[in-house]
Coordinates of N, CA, C and O in Angstrom, one line a residue:
H1 N 0.9 -1.1 0.0 CA 0.2 -0.2 0.0 C 1.0 1.3 0.1 O 1.6 1.2 0.6
N2 N 0.4 2.0 -0.9 CA 1.0 3.5 -0.9 C 0.4 4.5 -0.7 O -0.9 4.6 -1.6
P3 N 0.5 5.2 0.4 CA -0.6 6.4 0.8 C -0.4 7.5 -0.4 O -1.5 8.2 -0.5
T4 N 0.5 7.7 -1.0 CA 0.9 9.0 -2.1 C 0.0 8.5 -3.2 O -0.5 9.0 -4.3
G5 N -0.7 7.3 -3.6 CA -1.5 6.6 -4.6 C -0.7 6.4 -5.8 O -1.3 6.4 -6.9
V6 N 0.9 6.4 -5.8 CA 1.8 6.2 -6.7 C 1.8 4.9 -6.7 O 2.6 4.5 -5.8
D7 N 1.6 4.1 -7.6 CA 2.3 2.5 -7.5 C 2.9 2.2 -9.2 O 1.8 2.3 -9.9
P8 N 4.0 2.6 -9.5 CA 4.7 2.2 -10.5 C 4.0 0.7 -11.0 O 4.3 -0.3 -10.6
T9 N 4.3 0.6 -12.4 CA 4.3 -0.8 -13.2 C 5.6 -1.1 -13.0 O 6.7 -0.5 -13.1
P10 N 5.5 -2.4 -13.5 CA 7.1 -3.1 -13.7 C 8.0 -2.3 -14.6 O 9.0 -2.1 -14.1
E11 N 7.4 -1.6 -15.7 CA 8.5 -1.2 -16.5 C 8.3 0.3 -16.0 O 9.8 0.5 -16.4
Q12 N 7.8 0.9 -15.3 CA 8.1 1.9 -14.5 C 9.4 1.9 -13.5 O 10.3 2.7 -13.4
W13 N 9.2 0.5 -12.9 CA 10.2 0.5 -11.8 C 11.4 -0.3 -12.4 O 12.6 0.4 -12.2
R14 N 11.6 -0.5 -13.5 CA 12.7 -0.9 -14.6 C 13.4 0.8 -14.8 O 14.4 0.8 -14.7
A15 N 12.5 1.5 -15.2 CA 12.9 2.9 -15.7 C 13.6 3.4 -14.4 O 14.7 4.0 -14.3
I16 N 13.0 3.6 -13.5 CA 13.4 4.2 -12.0 C 14.9 3.5 -11.5 O 15.7 4.0 -11.3
S17 N 14.5 2.0 -11.9 CA 16.0 1.4 -11.2 C 17.4 1.7 -12.2 O 18.3 2.2 -11.3
Q18 N 17.0 1.9 -13.5 CA 18.2 2.5 -14.5 C 18.4 3.9 -13.9 O 19.8 4.1 -14.1
K19 N 17.6 4.7 -13.9 CA 18.2 5.8 -13.4 C 18.8 6.1 -12.3 O 20.1 7.2 -12.2
I20 N 18.5 5.1 -11.0 CA 19.3 5.4 -9.9 C 20.6 4.7 -9.8 O 21.7 5.4 -10.0
L21 N 20.8 3.9 -10.9 CA 22.3 3.0 -11.1 C 22.8 3.7 -11.8 O 24.1 4.2 -11.9
E22 N 22.3 4.6 -13.0 CA 23.0 5.9 -13.6 C 24.0 6.9 -13.1 O 24.4 7.3 -12.9
K23 N 23.1 7.6 -11.7 CA 23.2 8.6 -11.2 C 24.0 7.6 -10.0 O 24.6 8.7 -8.9
G24 N 24.3 6.6 -9.4 CA 25.0 6.2 -8.6 C 24.2 6.3 -7.1 O 25.0 6.4 -6.0
H25 N 23.2 6.7 -6.8 CA 22.5 6.6 -5.9 C 22.0 5.5 -5.2 O 22.3 4.6 -5.6
H26 N 22.5 5.6 -3.8 CA 21.9 4.8 -2.5 C 20.4 4.7 -2.6 O 19.7 5.3 -2.7
V27 N 19.8 3.3 -2.0 CA 18.7 3.4 -1.9 C 17.7 2.7 -1.0 O 18.6 1.7 0.1
L28 N 16.9 3.4 -0.1 CA 16.2 3.0 1.1 C 14.6 3.0 0.6 O 14.2 4.0 0.2
M29 N 14.6 1.3 1.0 CA 12.9 1.5 0.7 C 12.2 1.3 1.7 O 12.8 0.0 2.7
D30 N 11.1 1.6 2.1 CA 10.4 1.6 3.3 C 9.3 0.9 2.6 O 8.3 1.2 2.0
C31 N 9.0 -0.9 3.6 CA 8.0 -1.6 2.8 C 7.0 -1.9 4.2 O 7.6 -2.8 5.0
A32 N 6.1 -1.0 4.5 CA 5.3 -1.4 5.8 C 4.2 -2.3 5.3 O 3.7 -2.5 6.6
Y33 N 3.9 -2.1 4.1 CA 2.3 -2.8 4.1 C 2.5 -3.7 2.8 O 1.6 -4.2 1.7
Q34 N 3.9 -4.5 2.8 CA 3.6 -5.2 1.7 C 2.4 -6.3 1.6 O 2.0 -7.1 2.8
G35 N 1.8 -6.9 0.7 CA 0.8 -7.4 0.2 C -0.4 -6.2 0.5 O -1.8 -7.5 0.0
F36 N -0.3 -5.6 0.9 CA -2.0 -4.9 1.3 C -2.1 -3.9 -0.2 O -3.3 -3.7 -0.4
A37 N -1.2 -3.5 -1.2 CA -1.5 -3.0 -2.4 C -2.4 -3.7 -3.4 O -3.3 -3.3 -4.0
S38 N -1.7 -5.0 -3.6 CA -2.5 -5.9 -4.5 C -3.1 -6.9 -3.9 O -4.1 -7.7 -4.8
G39 N -3.0 -7.3 -2.6 CA -3.5 -8.4 -1.9 C -2.5 -10.0 -2.2 O -2.8 -10.6 -1.9
D40 N -1.3 -9.8 -2.9 CA -0.3 -10.7 -3.1 C 0.8 -9.8 -2.6 O 1.3 -9.1 -3.4
A41 N 1.4 -10.6 -1.4 CA 2.7 -10.2 -1.2 C 3.9 -10.5 -2.2 O 4.9 -9.5 -2.4
E42 N 3.7 -11.4 -2.6 CA 4.8 -11.8 -4.0 C 4.6 -10.6 -4.5 O 5.9 -10.3 -5.4
K43 N 3.7 -10.4 -5.2 CA 3.4 -9.3 -6.3 C 4.0 -8.2 -5.9 O 4.6 -7.3 -6.5
D44 N 3.9 -7.7 -4.4 CA 4.4 -6.6 -4.1 C 5.8 -6.6 -3.8 O 6.3 -5.4 -3.2
A45 N 6.5 -7.4 -3.8 CA 7.8 -7.4 -3.7 C 8.2 -7.4 -4.8 O 10.1 -7.4 -5.0
F46 N 7.7 -7.0 -6.0 CA 8.6 -6.9 -7.5 C 9.6 -5.9 -7.5 O 11.0 -6.0 -7.6
A47 N 9.4 -4.8 -6.8 CA 10.6 -3.3 -6.9 C 11.7 -3.7 -5.9 O 12.9 -3.8 -6.5
I48 N 11.9 -4.6 -5.0 CA 12.7 -4.9 -4.1 C 13.4 -5.8 -4.6 O 14.7 -6.1 -4.7
R49 N 12.6 -7.1 -5.4 CA 13.6 -7.8 -6.1 C 14.3 -7.1 -7.3 O 15.4 -8.1 -7.5
L50 N 13.7 -6.6 -8.1 CA 14.3 -6.3 -9.1 C 15.7 -5.0 -8.9 O 16.5 -5.6 -9.4
F51 N 15.4 -4.5 -7.5 CA 16.9 -3.8 -6.9 C 17.6 -4.9 -6.8 O 18.8 -4.4 -7.0
V52 N 17.3 -5.6 -6.1 CA 18.1 -7.0 -6.0 C 18.8 -7.3 -7.1 O 20.3 -7.4 -6.6
E53 N 18.4 -7.8 -8.0 CA 18.9 -8.3 -9.1 C 19.7 -7.3 -9.9 O 20.6 -7.8 -10.6
E54 N 19.2 -6.0 -10.0 CA 20.0 -5.3 -11.0 C 21.0 -4.7 -9.9 O 21.7 -3.7 -10.3
G55 N 21.8 -4.9 -8.7 CA 23.0 -4.4 -7.6 C 23.0 -3.5 -7.1 O 23.9 -2.8 -7.2
H56 N 21.6 -2.7 -7.0 CA 21.9 -1.6 -6.2 C 22.5 -1.7 -4.5 O 22.2 -2.4 -4.0
S57 N 22.8 -0.8 -4.2 CA 23.3 -0.4 -2.9 C 21.6 0.1 -2.2 O 21.1 0.8 -2.4
L58 N 21.6 -1.0 -1.2 CA 20.3 -0.9 -0.9 C 19.9 -1.1 0.8 O 20.7 -2.1 1.2
L59 N 18.7 -0.4 1.1 CA 18.9 -0.6 2.8 C 17.1 -0.8 2.5 O 16.5 -0.2 1.6
L60 N 16.3 -2.1 3.3 CA 15.2 -2.1 3.2 C 14.7 -2.1 4.6 O 15.2 -2.9 5.4
A61 N 14.0 -1.0 4.9 CA 13.1 -1.6 6.1 C 11.5 -2.1 5.8 O 10.7 -1.6 4.8
Q62 N 11.7 -2.9 6.8 CA 10.0 -3.6 6.6 C 9.4 -3.9 7.5 O 10.0 -4.0 9.2
S63 N 8.2 -3.3 8.2 CA 7.4 -3.6 9.1 C 6.5 -4.7 8.9 O 5.9 -4.6 7.9
F64 N 6.4 -5.7 10.2 CA 5.2 -6.4 9.7 C 4.2 -6.3 10.6 O 3.1 -7.6 10.9
A65 N 4.0 -5.2 11.6 CA 3.2 -5.2 12.5 C 1.2 -5.4 11.7 O 0.8 -6.2 12.2
K66 N 1.3 -4.9 10.8 CA 0.0 -4.9 10.7 C -0.3 -6.3 9.7 O -1.1 -6.9 10.1
N67 N 1.2 -6.6 8.7 CA 1.0 -7.3 7.9 C 0.6 -9.3 8.6 O -0.4 -10.0 8.2
F68 N 1.0 -9.3 10.1 CA 1.0 -10.3 10.6 C -0.1 -10.2 11.9 O -0.1 -11.3 12.8
G69 N -0.8 -8.8 11.9 CA -2.0 -8.8 12.9 C -1.0 -8.0 14.5 O -1.7 -9.0 15.4
L70 N 0.2 -7.5 14.2 CA 1.0 -7.9 15.7 C 0.7 -6.0 16.0 O 1.6 -5.7 16.4
Y71 N -0.7 -5.5 15.9 CA -0.7 -4.3 16.1 C -0.2 -3.9 17.2 O -0.2 -4.5 18.5
G72 N 0.8 -2.6 17.4 CA 1.2 -2.1 18.8 C 2.5 -3.0 19.2 O 3.3 -2.1 20.0
E73 N 3.1 -3.8 18.6 CA 4.2 -4.6 18.9 C 5.3 -3.9 18.1 O 6.9 -4.4 18.6
R74 N 5.6 -3.4 17.0 CA 6.8 -2.7 16.2 C 7.5 -3.6 15.9 O 8.6 -3.9 16.4
V75 N 7.1 -4.6 15.4 CA 7.6 -5.7 14.7 C 8.3 -5.4 13.1 O 7.7 -5.2 12.5
G76 N 9.9 -5.4 13.1 CA 10.1 -5.3 11.8 C 11.6 -5.5 11.4 O 12.1 -5.9 12.5
T77 N 12.4 -5.2 10.3 CA 13.5 -5.5 10.3 C 14.1 -4.3 9.1 O 13.4 -3.2 8.7
L78 N 15.8 -4.3 9.5 CA 16.2 -3.0 8.6 C 17.2 -4.3 8.0 O 18.1 -5.0 8.5
S79 N 16.9 -4.5 6.3 CA 18.4 -5.4 5.7 C 19.3 -4.2 5.2 O 18.5 -3.5 4.9
V80 N 20.4 -4.8 4.7 CA 21.2 -4.1 4.0 C 21.7 -4.9 3.3 O 22.4 -5.8 3.8
L81 N 21.7 -4.5 1.6 CA 22.7 -5.4 0.5 C 23.4 -4.8 0.6 O 23.9 -3.8 0.3
C82 N 24.7 -5.6 0.8 CA 25.9 -5.3 1.0 C 27.1 -5.7 -0.7 O 26.7 -7.1 -1.0
K83 N 28.0 -5.4 -1.2 CA 28.4 -6.0 -2.3 C 29.2 -6.9 -2.0 O 29.8 -7.6 -2.9
D84 N 30.0 -7.1 -0.6 CA 30.7 -8.1 -0.5 C 31.0 -8.3 1.2 O 30.6 -7.6 2.1
K85 N 31.7 -9.5 1.6 CA 31.9 -9.6 3.2 C 32.6 -8.3 3.8 O 32.2 -7.8 5.2
D86 N 33.8 -7.9 3.2 CA 34.0 -6.8 3.6 C 33.0 -5.5 4.2 O 33.3 -4.9 5.4
E87 N 32.5 -5.1 2.8 CA 31.1 -4.1 3.3 C 30.3 -4.3 4.3 O 30.1 -3.9 4.8
A88 N 30.0 -6.1 4.5 CA 28.9 -6.2 5.3 C 29.6 -6.0 6.9 O 28.9 -5.8 7.7
A89 N 30.9 -6.2 7.3 CA 31.2 -6.1 8.6 C 31.6 -4.8 8.7 O 30.8 -4.4 10.1
R90 N 31.8 -3.9 7.6 CA 32.1 -2.7 8.2 C 30.7 -1.9 8.4 O 30.3 -1.3 9.8
V91 N 29.2 -2.5 7.4 CA 28.1 -2.1 7.8 C 27.6 -2.9 9.2 O 26.7 -1.9 10.2
L92 N 27.8 -3.7 9.5 CA 27.2 -4.3 10.9 C 28.3 -3.4 11.9 O 27.3 -3.6 13.1
S93 N 28.9 -3.2 12.0 CA 30.3 -2.5 13.0 C 29.4 -1.2 12.9 O 29.2 -0.9 14.6
Q94 N 28.9 -0.4 12.2 CA 27.9 0.5 12.4 C 26.7 0.7 13.1 O 26.6 1.4 14.1
L95 N 26.0 -0.5 12.4 CA 24.7 -0.6 12.8 C 24.6 -0.9 14.3 O 23.9 -0.7 15.2
K96 N 25.8 -1.5 15.0 CA 26.0 -1.8 16.2 C 26.1 -1.2 16.8 O 25.8 -0.8 18.4
L97 N 27.3 -0.2 16.4 CA 27.2 1.0 17.1 C 26.1 1.7 17.5 O 25.8 2.7 18.2
I98 N 25.1 2.0 16.4 CA 23.5 3.0 16.4 C 22.9 1.6 17.3 O 22.0 2.6 18.5
I99 N 22.5 0.8 17.8 CA 21.3 0.1 18.3 C 21.8 -0.4 19.7 O 21.4 -0.5 20.3
R100 N 23.2 -0.5 20.4 CA 23.6 -0.4 21.5 C 22.8 0.0 22.7 O 22.7 -0.4 23.4
P101 N 23.1 1.4 22.2 CA 22.5 2.4 23.5 C 21.0 1.8 23.6 O 20.0 2.3 24.3
M102 N 20.2 1.6 22.4 CA 18.7 1.5 22.5 C 18.6 0.3 23.0 O 17.4 -0.1 23.7
Y103 N 19.2 -0.8 23.0 CA 19.2 -2.0 24.1 C 19.6 -1.9 25.3 O 19.1 -2.6 26.4
S104 N 20.3 -0.5 25.6 CA 21.1 -0.9 26.8 C 20.1 0.0 27.6 O 19.9 -0.3 28.5
S105 N 19.5 1.2 27.0 CA 18.8 2.3 27.7 C 17.5 2.3 26.9 O 17.2 3.5 26.2
P106 N 16.6 1.6 26.6 CA 15.3 1.7 25.8 C 14.5 3.3 26.0 O 14.3 3.3 27.6
P107 N 13.9 3.3 25.1 CA 13.3 4.7 25.2 C 12.3 4.4 26.4 O 11.6 3.4 26.5

């Protein structure tokens, strides 16, 4: 579900992907309502899979509270697609620095 009302077609997603690759941008996708747009979670994952297949630098934020009926539980993930193990290690190191205070002293 996209509250803006903009739901690109697969061809439009391909064009968006190519332009982002041309510009060398990093991508943050926020997928809070996967499956709500079309009623099919697989179909709604098209853009995510396309960007992964095309080799984007990608961060993916997903919320599962509504999808799994866990209202108010704040259930979700942050996935980071890295180009290799070295980059993954660097990213993990930085994420640990960010999340450590949250685990030690939650709000």
